[in-house]
Coordinates of C-alpha atoms in Angstrom, one line a residue:
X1 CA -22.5 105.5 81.6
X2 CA -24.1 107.7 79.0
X3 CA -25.7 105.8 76.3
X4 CA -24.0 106.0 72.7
X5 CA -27.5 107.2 71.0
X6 CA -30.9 108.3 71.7
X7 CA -32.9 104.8 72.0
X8 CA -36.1 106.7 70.8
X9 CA -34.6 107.7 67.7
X10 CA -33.7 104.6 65.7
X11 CA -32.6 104.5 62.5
X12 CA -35.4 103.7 59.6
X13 CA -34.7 100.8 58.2
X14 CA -33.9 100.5 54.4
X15 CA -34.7 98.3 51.4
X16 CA -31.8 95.7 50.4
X17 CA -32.3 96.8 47.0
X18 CA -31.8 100.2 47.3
X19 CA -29.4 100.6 49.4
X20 CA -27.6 98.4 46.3
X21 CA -28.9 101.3 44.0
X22 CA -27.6 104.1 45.9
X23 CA -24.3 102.4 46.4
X24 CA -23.4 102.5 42.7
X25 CA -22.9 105.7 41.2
X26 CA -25.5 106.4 38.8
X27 CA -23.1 106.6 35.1
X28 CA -19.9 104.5 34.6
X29 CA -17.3 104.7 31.8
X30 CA -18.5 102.4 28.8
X31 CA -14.9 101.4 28.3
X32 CA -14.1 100.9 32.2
X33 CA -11.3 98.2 32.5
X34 CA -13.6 95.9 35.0
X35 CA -16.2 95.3 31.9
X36 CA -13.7 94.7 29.8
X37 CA -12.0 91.9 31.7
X38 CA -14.9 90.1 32.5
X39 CA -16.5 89.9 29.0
X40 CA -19.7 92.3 30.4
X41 CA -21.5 94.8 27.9
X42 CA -20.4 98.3 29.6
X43 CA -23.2 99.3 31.4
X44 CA -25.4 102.4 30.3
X45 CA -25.7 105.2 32.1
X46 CA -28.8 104.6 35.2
X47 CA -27.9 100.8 35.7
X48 CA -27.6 99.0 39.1
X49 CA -25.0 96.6 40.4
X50 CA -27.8 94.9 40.9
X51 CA -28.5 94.4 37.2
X52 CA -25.0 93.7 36.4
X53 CA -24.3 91.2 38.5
X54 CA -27.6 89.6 37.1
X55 CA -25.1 88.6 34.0
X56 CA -23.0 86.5 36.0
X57 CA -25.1 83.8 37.6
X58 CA -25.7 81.5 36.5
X59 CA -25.0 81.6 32.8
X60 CA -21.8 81.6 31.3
X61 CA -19.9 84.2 30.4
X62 CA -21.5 84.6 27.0
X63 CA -25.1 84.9 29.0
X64 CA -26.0 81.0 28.0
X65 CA -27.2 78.6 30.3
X66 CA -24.8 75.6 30.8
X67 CA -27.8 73.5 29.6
X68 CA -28.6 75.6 26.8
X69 CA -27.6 76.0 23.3
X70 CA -26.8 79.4 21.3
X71 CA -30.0 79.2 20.0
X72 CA -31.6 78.9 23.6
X73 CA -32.6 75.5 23.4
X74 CA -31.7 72.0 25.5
X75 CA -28.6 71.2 24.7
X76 CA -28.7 67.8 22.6
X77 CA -26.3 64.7 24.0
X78 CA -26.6 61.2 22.9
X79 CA -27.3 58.9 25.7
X80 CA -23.7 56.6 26.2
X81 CA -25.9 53.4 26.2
X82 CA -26.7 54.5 22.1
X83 CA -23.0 55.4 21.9
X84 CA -21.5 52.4 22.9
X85 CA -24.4 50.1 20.7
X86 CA -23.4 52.4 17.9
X87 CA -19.4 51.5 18.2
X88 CA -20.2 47.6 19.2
X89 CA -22.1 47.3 16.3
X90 CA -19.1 49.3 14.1
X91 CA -17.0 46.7 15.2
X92 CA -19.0 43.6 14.4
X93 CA -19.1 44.9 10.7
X94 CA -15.5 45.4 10.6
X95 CA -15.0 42.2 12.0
X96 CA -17.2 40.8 10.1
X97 CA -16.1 41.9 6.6
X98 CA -12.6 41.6 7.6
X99 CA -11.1 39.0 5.2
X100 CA -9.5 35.6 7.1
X101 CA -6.3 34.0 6.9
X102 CA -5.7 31.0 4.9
X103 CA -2.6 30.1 6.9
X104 CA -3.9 26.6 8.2
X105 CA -7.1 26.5 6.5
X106 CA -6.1 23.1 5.6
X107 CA -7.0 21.5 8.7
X108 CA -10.8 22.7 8.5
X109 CA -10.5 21.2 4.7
X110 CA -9.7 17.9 6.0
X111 CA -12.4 17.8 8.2
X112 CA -14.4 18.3 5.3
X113 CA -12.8 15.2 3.6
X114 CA -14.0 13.2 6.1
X115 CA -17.8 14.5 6.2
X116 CA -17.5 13.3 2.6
X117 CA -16.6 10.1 3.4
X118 CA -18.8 9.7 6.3
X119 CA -22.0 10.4 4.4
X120 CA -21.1 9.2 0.7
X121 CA -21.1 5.8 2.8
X122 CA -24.3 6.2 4.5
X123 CA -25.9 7.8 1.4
X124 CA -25.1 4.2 -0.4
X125 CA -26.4 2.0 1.7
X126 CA -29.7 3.4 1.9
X127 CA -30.3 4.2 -1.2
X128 CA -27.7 3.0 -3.6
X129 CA -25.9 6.7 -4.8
X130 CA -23.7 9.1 -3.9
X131 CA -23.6 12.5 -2.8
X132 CA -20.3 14.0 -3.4
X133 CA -18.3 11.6 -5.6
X134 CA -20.0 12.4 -8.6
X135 CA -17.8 9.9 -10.7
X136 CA -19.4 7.5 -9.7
X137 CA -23.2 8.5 -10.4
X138 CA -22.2 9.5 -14.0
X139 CA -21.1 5.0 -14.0
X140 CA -24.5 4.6 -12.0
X141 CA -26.7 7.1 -14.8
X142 CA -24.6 5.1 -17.8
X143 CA -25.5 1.6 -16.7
X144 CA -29.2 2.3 -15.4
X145 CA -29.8 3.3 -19.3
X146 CA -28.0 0.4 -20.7
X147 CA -29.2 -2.5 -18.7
X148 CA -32.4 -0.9 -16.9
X149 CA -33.5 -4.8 -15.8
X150 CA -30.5 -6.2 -14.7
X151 CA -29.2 -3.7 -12.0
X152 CA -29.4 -4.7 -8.8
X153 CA -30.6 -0.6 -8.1
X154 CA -33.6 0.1 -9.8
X155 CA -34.2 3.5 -11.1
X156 CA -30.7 3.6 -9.5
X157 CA -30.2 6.1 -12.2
X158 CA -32.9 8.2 -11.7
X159 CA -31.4 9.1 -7.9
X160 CA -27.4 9.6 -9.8
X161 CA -29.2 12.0 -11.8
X162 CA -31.0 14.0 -9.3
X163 CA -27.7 14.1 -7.6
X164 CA -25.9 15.1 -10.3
X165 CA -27.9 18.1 -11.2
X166 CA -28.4 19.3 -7.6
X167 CA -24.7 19.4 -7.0
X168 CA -24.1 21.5 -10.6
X169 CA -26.8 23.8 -8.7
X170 CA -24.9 23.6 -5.8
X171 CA -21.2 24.7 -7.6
X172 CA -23.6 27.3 -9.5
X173 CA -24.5 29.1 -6.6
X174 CA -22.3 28.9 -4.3
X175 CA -19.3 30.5 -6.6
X176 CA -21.7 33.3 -7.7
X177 CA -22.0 34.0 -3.8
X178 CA -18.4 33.6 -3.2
X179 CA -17.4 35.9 -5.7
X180 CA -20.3 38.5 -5.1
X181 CA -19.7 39.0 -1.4
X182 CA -15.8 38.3 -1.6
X183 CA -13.9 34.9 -1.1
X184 CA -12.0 35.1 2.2
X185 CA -14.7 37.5 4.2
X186 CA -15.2 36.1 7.0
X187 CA -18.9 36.7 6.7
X188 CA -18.7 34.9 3.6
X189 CA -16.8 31.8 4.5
X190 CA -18.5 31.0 7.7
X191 CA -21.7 32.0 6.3
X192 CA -21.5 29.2 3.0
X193 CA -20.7 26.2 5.9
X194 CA -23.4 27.8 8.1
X195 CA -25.7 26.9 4.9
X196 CA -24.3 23.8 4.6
X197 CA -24.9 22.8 8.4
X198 CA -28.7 23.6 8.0
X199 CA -28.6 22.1 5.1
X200 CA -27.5 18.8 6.6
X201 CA -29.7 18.9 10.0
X202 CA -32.3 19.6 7.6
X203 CA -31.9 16.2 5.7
X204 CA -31.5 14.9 8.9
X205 CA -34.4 16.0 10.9
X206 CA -36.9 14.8 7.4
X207 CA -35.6 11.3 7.9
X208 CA -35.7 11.7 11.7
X209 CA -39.6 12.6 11.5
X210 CA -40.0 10.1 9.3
X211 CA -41.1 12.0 6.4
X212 CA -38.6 10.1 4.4
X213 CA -37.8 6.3 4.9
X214 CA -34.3 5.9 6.6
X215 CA -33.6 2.4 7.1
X216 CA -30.3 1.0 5.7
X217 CA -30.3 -1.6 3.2
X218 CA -34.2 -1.2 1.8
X219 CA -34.1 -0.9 -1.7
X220 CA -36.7 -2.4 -2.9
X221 CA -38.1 -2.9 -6.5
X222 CA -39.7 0.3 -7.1
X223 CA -38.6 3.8 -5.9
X224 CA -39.3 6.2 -3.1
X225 CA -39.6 9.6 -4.7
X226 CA -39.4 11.3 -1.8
X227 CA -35.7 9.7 -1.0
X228 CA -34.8 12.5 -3.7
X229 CA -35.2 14.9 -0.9
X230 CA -31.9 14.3 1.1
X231 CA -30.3 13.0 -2.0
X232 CA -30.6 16.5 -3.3
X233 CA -30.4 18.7 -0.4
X234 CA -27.2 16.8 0.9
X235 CA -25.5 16.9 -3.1
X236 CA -26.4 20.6 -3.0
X237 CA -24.4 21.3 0.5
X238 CA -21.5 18.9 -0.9
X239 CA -20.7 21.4 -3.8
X240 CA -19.9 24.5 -1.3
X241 CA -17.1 22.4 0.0
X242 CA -15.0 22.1 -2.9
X243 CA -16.3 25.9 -4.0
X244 CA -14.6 26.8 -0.5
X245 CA -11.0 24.8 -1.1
X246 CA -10.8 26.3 -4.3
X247 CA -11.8 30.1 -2.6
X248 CA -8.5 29.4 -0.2
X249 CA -6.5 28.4 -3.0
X250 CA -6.5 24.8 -1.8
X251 CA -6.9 23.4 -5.0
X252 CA -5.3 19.9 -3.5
X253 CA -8.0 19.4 -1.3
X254 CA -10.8 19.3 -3.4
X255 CA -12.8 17.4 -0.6
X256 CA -15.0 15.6 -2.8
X257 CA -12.4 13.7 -5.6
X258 CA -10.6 11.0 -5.2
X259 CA -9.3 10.1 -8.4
X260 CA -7.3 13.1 -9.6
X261 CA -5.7 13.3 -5.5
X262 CA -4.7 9.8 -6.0
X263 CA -3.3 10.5 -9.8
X264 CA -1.6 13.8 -8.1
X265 CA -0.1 11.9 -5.3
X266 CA 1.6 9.9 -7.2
X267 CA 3.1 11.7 -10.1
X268 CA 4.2 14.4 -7.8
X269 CA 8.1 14.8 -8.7
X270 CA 8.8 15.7 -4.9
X271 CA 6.9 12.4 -3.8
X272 CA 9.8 11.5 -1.8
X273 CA 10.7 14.8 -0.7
X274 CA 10.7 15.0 3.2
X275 CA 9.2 18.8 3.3
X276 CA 6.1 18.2 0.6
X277 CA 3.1 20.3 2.4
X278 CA 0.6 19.5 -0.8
X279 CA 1.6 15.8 -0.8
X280 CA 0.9 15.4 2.9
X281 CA -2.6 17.3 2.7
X282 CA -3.2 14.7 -0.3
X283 CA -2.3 11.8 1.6
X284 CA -4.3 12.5 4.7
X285 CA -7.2 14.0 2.8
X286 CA -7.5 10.1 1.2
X287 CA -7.1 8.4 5.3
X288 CA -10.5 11.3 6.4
X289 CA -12.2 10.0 3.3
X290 CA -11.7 6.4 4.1
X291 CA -11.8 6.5 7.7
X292 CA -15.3 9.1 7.4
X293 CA -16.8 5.8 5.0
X294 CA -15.8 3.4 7.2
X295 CA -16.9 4.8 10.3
X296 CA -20.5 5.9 8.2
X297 CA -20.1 1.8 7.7
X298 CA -20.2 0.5 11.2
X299 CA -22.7 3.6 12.4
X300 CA -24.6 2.2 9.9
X301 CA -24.4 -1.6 10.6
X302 CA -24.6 -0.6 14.2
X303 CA -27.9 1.7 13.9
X304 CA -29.3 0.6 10.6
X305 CA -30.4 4.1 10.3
X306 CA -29.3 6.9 8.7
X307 CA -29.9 9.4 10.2
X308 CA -27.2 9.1 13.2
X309 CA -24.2 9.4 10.6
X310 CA -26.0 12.5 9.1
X311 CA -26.4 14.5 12.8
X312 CA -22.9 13.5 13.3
X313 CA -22.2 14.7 10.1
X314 CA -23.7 18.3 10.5
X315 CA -21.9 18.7 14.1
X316 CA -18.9 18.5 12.6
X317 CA -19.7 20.9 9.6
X318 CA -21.2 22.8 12.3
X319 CA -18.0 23.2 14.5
X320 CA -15.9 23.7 11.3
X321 CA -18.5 27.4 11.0
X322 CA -17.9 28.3 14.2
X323 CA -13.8 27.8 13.5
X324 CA -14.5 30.1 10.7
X325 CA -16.2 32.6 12.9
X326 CA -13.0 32.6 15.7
X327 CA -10.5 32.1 12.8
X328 CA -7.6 35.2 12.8
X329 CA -7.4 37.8 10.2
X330 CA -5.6 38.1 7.6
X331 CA -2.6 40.0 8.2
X332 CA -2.5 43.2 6.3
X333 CA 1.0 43.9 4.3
X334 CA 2.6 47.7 5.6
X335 CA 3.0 49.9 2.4

């Protein structure tokens, strides 16, 4: 067979990139249809294909990197990890500020009744006042200035004072609180009985170390000044209790009286009612105040130390914050 071509003449072989010249002719229409379609500038006259197709990989079709910015920069993305802190942290505050529902609040009041009892009892044994029933310290600050040598208390007075003035603190500063940050916030509720809870491991933990004498039952002739410590710090915490049943609008449950409850028990026209909700709270609010003092009494007898009734005490006050904390919204009215 006769060969196709001369195998001594071979073709020269040809740069890639010419070859891509000469295959485009050398002007194009400015206004060709193609450049149009694409988004392209029109080429000028003398350009390669090889320069055109340079605008299409691999930029966008505005000739800027996917990565890029318009002003030719990294483009600037906030990592999802700050995102998502960003939005948990959103939702805290709302949650937070979001005021609660007082639909059952009651129950966490009553609770409160019986801390009263409970250390009111153990507050008396050991050192002859109260903390929360302040009727009876103004009888106690009376009688130690009348008859200063026959009470069986001395300076029994002194400590009914103290009390006295450290819950009028106590009233002082937690309503200005209340009112500043909002009554029925969430962050304000549970934060006043978060107070309170230190404020009660606190007395606890100075009689624990010993810092402060704590055994039932030892007044003596003269007087302990440092006693005034708990006796003031747990007065102080007593106030925010009846400061938080009035923030609810549970004025019947002021947590720390006795006397007006009983009067309003009793001269309550509906006493006999069978659907009374603010006579039952006041009954049973009286049963946590008695049973809180008369457990206080036998912790005490059992113990004979003070101390016990007071971590018991501050548990409770602690799980009525953390109530607060879970406790559901208030429902918001549609307009």
């Amino acid at each position: 067979m006769l060969p196709l071509r001369d195998p001594e003449k071979t073709l020269p072989l040809q740069d890639p990139e010419k070859m891509l010249d000469s295959s485009v002719p050398e002007t194009r229409s400015e206004t060709s249809h193609w450049d149009k379609s694409i988004g392209l500038p029109a080429p000028e006259t003398g350009h390669s294909l090889k320069e055109t197709l340079s605008h299409l990989s691999p930029t966008n079709t505005r000739g800027v990197h996917p990565q890029e910015d318009s002003a030719g920069g990294p483009r600037s993305e906030k990592p999802r990890s700050s995102q998502s802190s960003q939005s948990l942290l959103h939702r805290s505050q709302a949650y937070l500020n979001a005021e609660v529902s007082t639909a059952h609040a009651d129950i966490l009041f009553l609770w409160c009744c019986f801390i009263s009892g409970l250390v009111d009892s153990t507050i008396y044994n050991a050192y002859g006042t109260f903390v929360s029933m302040q009727t009876g310290n103004t009888i106690f600050l009376g009688l130690g200035g009348a008859t200063p040598d026959s009470t069986s208390k001395p300076y029994g007075w002194a400590k009914s004072l103290i009390s006295i003035a450290f819950f009028c603190l106590g009233c002082l500063t937690f309503s200005q609180l209340t009112r500043f940050f909002g009554k029925l916030r969430r962050v304000t509720v549970a934060g006043s009985f978060l107070s309170q809870t230190l404020i009660i491991f606190i007395a606890a933990a100075v009689v624990q170390g010993g810092s402060v004498e704590g055994r039932l039952g030892n007044i003596t002739d003269d007087i302990d000044w440092w006693t005034a410590i708990p006796i003031a710090l747990l007065s102080f915490q007593s106030a925010g209790q009846i400061v938080g049943s009035r923030a609810v609008n549970l004025s019947e449950l002021p947590t720390v009286v006795l006397t007006s409850m009983l009067h309003d028990i009793f001269t309550d026209e509906k006493l006999l009612a069978k659907a009374n909700v603010k006579r039952n709270r006041r009954v049973v609010a009286f049963f946590s105040i008695l049973s809180g003092a008369i457990c206080g009494g036998f912790i005490g007898e059992g113990t004979q130390r003070m101390q016990i009734p007071l971590w018991i005490a501050g548990g409770v006050k602690l799980g009525i914050t953390l109530a607060w904390v879970l406790w559901p919204e208030k429902p918001t009215s549609a307009v």
